[in-house]
GROMACS .gro file of C-alpha atoms in nm:
model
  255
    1UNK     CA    1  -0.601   0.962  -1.806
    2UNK     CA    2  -0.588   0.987  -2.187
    3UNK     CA    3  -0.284   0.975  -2.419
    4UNK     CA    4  -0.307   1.318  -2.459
    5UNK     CA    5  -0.357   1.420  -2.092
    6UNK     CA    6  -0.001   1.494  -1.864
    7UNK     CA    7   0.047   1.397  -1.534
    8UNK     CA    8  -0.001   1.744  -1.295
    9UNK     CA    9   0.265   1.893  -1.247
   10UNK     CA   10   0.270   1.910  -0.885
   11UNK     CA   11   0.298   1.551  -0.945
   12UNK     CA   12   0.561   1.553  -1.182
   13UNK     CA   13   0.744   1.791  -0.957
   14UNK     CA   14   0.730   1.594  -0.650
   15UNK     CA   15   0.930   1.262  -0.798
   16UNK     CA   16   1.176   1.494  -0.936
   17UNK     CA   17   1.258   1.591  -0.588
   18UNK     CA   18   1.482   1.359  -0.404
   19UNK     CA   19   1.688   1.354  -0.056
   20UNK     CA   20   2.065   1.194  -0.007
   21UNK     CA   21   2.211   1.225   0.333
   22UNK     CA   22   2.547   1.099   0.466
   23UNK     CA   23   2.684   1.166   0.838
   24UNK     CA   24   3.042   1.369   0.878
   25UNK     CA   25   3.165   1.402   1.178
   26UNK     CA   26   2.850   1.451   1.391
   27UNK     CA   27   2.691   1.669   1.103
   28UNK     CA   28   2.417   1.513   0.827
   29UNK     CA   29   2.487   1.626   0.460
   30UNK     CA   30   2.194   1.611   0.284
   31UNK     CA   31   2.182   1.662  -0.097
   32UNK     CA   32   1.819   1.765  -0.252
   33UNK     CA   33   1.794   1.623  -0.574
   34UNK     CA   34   1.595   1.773  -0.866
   35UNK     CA   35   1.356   2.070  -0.910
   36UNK     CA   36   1.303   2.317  -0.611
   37UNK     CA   37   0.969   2.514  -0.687
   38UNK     CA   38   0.615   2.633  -0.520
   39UNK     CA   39   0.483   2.234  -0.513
   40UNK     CA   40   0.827   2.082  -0.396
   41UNK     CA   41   0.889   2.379  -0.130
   42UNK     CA   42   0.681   2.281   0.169
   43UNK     CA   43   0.833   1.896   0.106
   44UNK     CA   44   1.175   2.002   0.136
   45UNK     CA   45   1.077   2.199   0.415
   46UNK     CA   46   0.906   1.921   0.640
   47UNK     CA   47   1.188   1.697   0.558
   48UNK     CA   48   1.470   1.943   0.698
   49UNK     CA   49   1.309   2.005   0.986
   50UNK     CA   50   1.248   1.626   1.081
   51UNK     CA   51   1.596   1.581   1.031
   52UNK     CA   52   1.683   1.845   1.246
   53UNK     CA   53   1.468   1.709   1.495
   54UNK     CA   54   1.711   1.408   1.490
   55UNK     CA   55   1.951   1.661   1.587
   56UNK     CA   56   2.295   1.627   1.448
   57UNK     CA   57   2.538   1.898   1.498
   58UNK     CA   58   2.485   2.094   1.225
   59UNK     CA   59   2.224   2.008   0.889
   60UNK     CA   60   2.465   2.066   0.601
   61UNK     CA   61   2.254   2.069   0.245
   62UNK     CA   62   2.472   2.094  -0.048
   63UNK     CA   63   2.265   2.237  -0.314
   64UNK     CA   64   2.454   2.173  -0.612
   65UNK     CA   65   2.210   1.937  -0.792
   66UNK     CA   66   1.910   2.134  -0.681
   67UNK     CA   67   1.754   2.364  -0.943
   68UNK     CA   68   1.566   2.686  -0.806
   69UNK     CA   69   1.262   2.695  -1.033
   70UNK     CA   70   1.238   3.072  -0.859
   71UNK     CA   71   1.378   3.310  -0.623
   72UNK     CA   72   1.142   3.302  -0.402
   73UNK     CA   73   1.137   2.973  -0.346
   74UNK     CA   74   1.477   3.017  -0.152
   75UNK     CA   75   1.288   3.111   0.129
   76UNK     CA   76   1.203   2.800   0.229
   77UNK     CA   77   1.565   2.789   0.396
   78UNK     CA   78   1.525   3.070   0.627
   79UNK     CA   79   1.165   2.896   0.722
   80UNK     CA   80   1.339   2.568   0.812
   81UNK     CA   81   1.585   2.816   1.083
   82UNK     CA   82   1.309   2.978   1.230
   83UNK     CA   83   1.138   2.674   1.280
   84UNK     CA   84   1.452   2.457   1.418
   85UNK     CA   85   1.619   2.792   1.536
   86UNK     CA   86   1.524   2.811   1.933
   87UNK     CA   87   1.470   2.362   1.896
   88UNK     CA   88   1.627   2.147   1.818
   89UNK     CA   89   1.866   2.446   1.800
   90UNK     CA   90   2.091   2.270   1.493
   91UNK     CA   91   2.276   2.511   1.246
   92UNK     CA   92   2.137   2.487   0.867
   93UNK     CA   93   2.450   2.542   0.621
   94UNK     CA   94   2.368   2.573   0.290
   95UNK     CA   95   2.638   2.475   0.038
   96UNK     CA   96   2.701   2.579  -0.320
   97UNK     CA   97   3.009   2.582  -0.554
   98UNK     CA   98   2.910   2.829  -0.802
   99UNK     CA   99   3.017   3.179  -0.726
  100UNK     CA  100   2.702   3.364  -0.890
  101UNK     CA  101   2.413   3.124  -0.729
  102UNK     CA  102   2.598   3.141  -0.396
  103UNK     CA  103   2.545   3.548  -0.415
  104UNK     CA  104   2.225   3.483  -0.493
  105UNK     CA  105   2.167   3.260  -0.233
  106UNK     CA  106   2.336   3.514  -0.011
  107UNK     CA  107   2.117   3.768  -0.056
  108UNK     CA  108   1.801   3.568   0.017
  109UNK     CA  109   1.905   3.405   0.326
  110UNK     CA  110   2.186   3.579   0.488
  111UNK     CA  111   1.980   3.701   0.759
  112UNK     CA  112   1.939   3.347   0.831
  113UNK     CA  113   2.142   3.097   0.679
  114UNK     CA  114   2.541   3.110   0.616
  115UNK     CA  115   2.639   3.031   0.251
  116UNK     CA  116   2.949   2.798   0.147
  117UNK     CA  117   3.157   2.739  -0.100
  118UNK     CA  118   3.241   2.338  -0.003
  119UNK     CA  119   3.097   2.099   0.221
  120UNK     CA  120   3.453   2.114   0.411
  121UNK     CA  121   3.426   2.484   0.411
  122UNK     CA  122   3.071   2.437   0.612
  123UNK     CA  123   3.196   2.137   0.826
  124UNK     CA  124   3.500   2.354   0.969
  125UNK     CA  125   3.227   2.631   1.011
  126UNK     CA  126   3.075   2.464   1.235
  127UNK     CA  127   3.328   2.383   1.493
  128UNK     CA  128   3.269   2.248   1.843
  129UNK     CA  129   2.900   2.287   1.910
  130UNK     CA  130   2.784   2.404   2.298
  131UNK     CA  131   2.791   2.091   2.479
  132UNK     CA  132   2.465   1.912   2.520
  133UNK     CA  133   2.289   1.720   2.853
  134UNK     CA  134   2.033   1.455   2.751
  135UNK     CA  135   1.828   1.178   2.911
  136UNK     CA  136   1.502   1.017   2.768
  137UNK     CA  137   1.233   0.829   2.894
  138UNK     CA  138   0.999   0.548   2.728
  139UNK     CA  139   0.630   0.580   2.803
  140UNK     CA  140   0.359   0.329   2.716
  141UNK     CA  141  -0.023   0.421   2.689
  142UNK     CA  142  -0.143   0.413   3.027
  143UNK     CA  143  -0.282   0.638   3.286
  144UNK     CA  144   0.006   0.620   3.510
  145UNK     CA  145   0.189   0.788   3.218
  146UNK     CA  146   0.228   1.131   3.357
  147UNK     CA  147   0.339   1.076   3.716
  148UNK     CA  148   0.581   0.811   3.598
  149UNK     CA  149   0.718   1.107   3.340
  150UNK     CA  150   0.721   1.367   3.648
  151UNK     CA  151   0.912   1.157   3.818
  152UNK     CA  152   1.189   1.110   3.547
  153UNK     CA  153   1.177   1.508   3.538
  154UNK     CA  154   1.209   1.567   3.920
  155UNK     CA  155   1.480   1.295   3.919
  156UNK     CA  156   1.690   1.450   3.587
  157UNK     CA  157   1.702   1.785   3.746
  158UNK     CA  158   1.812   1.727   4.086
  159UNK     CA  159   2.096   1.547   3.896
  160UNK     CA  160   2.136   1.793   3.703
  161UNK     CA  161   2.129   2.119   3.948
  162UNK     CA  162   1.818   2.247   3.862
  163UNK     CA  163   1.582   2.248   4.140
  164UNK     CA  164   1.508   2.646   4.072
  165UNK     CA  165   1.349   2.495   3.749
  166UNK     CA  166   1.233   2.156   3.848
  167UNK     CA  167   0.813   2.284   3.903
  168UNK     CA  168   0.844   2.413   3.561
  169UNK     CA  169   0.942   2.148   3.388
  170UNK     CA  170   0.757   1.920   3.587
  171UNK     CA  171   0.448   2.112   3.503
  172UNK     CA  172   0.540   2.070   3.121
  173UNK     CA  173   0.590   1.776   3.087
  174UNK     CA  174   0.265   1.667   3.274
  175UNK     CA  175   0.070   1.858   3.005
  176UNK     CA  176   0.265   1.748   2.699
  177UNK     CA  177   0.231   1.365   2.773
  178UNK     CA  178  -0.151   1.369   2.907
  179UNK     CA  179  -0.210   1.557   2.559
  180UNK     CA  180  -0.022   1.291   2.416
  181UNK     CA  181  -0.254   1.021   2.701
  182UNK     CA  182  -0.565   1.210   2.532
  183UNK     CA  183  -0.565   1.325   2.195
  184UNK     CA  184  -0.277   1.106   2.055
  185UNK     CA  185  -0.333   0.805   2.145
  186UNK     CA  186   0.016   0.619   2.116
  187UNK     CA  187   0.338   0.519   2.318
  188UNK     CA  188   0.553   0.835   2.335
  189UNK     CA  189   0.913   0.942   2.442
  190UNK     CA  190   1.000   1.204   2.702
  191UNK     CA  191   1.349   1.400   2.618
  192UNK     CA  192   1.508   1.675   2.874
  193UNK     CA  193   1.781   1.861   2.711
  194UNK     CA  194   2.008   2.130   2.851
  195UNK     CA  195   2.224   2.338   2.663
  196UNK     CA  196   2.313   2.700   2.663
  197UNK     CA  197   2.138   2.742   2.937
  198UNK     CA  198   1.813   2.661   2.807
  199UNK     CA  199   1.616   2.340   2.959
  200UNK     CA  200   1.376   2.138   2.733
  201UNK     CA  201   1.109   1.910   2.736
  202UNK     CA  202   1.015   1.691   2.396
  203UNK     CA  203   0.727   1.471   2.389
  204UNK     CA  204   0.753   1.269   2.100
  205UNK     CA  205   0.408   1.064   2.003
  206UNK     CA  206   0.280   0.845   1.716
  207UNK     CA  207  -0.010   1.099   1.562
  208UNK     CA  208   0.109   1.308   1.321
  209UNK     CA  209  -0.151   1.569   1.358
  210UNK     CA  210   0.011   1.885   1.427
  211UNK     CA  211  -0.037   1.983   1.791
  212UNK     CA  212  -0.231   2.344   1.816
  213UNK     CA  213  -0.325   2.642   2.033
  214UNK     CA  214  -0.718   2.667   1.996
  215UNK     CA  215  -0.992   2.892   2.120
  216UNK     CA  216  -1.114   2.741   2.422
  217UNK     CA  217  -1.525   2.761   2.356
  218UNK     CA  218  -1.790   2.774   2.570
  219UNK     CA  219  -1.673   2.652   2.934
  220UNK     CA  220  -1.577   2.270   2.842
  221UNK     CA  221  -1.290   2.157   3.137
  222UNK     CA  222  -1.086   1.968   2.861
  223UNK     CA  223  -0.799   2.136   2.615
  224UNK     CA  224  -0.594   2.367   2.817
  225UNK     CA  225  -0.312   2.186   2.798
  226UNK     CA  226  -0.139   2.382   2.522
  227UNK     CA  227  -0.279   2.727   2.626
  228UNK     CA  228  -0.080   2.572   3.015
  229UNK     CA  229   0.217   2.467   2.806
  230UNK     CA  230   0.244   2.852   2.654
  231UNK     CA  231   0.195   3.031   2.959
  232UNK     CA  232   0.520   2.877   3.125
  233UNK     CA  233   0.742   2.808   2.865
  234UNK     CA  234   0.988   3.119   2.685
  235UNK     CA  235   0.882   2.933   2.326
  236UNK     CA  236   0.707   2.606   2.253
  237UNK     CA  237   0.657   2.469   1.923
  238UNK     CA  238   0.596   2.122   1.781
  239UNK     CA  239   0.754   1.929   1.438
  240UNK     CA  240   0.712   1.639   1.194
  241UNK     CA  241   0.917   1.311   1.279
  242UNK     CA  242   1.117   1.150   1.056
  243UNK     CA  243   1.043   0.798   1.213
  244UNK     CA  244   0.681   0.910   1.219
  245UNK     CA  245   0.450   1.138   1.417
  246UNK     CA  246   0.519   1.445   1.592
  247UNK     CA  247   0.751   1.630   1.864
  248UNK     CA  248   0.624   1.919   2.102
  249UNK     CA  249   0.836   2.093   2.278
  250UNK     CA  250   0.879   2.391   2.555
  251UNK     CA  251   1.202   2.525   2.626
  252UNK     CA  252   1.254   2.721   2.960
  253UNK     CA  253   1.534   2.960   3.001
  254UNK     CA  254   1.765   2.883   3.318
  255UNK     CA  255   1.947   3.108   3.555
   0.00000   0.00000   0.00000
């Protein structure tokens, strides 16, 4: 680079952007620092949604040092909901003191995203969330993988009064941690959630390549795990880590 030439500005863009986060009361705050624009939207979006993954009761982000380049940048919000909306299932709260941007703010996510004046205000919002089952399972590399995970799953929903919805979730979470066994390559954790009356299964691996639905060609018997995976479950969907890699996950709806 000369002494004339500037950095790009995506560049420039990106170390303006920077994330605080403190825990109250079961929720994370989290505080974007800097410029929000079209080269710091899709970072700001990957990093909400892998803390949501963590899932704390609600994802709080107080937007008063943020600058919106645009408005259509704001949209970035509503994309974090709809991709956290149905799992992890956490609230986003957005929060901002200043009468005017909050109306503006309104507007552009309401649909989506509730708007606050405080982050007290969006704390007491929140409430009591729906009460939450959870167990989790540690799962090395090896072949014996999947019947050790279908185990876990026949075992966690017998305990749990499930047995209308045990061969579904078995069959899940077969696919999820072979794909894991095949394409990813690393150690992975099995998680089986229930709340509001929806069962999950969340296979969380090392490879962050995003897991995907692809056109099976020609008559090969390998990858239709996924296409298995979407069949059974009411929604699937997989998500960025924030300790690394991925989660994919299949919810199924319960009587």
């Amino acid at each position: 680079m000369t002494a004339n030439e500037q950095p790009p500005e995506q560049d420039k863009h990106r170390s303006q952007l920077d994330m605080r986060t403190s825990s109250h009361s079961g929720a994370l705050v989290v505080r974007p620092v800097g410029v929000l624009d079209s080269t710091t939207y899709r970072s700001l979006r990957d990093t909400l949604v892998k803390l949501a993954v963590d899932q704390p009761s609600a994802l709080i982000v107080d937007l008063g040092e943020l600058r919106i380049a645009q408005q259509s940048v704001l949209t970035v919000f509503s994309s974090v909901w709809m991709q956290v909306s149905e799992w992890p299932g956490v609230p986003i709260l957005l929060v901002v003191a200043d009468p005017s941007r909050r109306r503006l703010l309104h507007s552009a996510v309401n649909l989506y995203v509730a708007c606050y004046a405080s982050v007290d205000a969006a704390l007491a919002a929140v409430g009591h969330p729906p009460p939450c089952r959870r167990a989790t399972l540690d799962l090395d590399t090896t072949p014996s993988g999947s019947r050790v995970a279908r185990a876990f799953v026949r075992e966690t929903c017998e305990r749990w009064d499930l047995s209308g919805h045990t061969r579904e979730a078995v069959a899940l979470t077969n696919e999820l941690v072979d794909n894991v066994i095949q394409h990813a390559g690393t150690d992975c954790q099995v998680r089986l959630e229930l709340r509001s009356r929806m069962l999950t299964v969340a296979v969380r691996d090392g490879n962050p390549h995003r897991a995907e639905l692809r056109e099976r060609l020609g008559a090969e018997p390998w990858g239709n795990g996924l296409r298995i995976v979407a069949e059974i479950a009411h929604t699937w969907g997989c998500a960025p880590h924030m300790g690394g890699g991925k989660v994919v996950w299949a919810v199924v709806r319960c009587a």
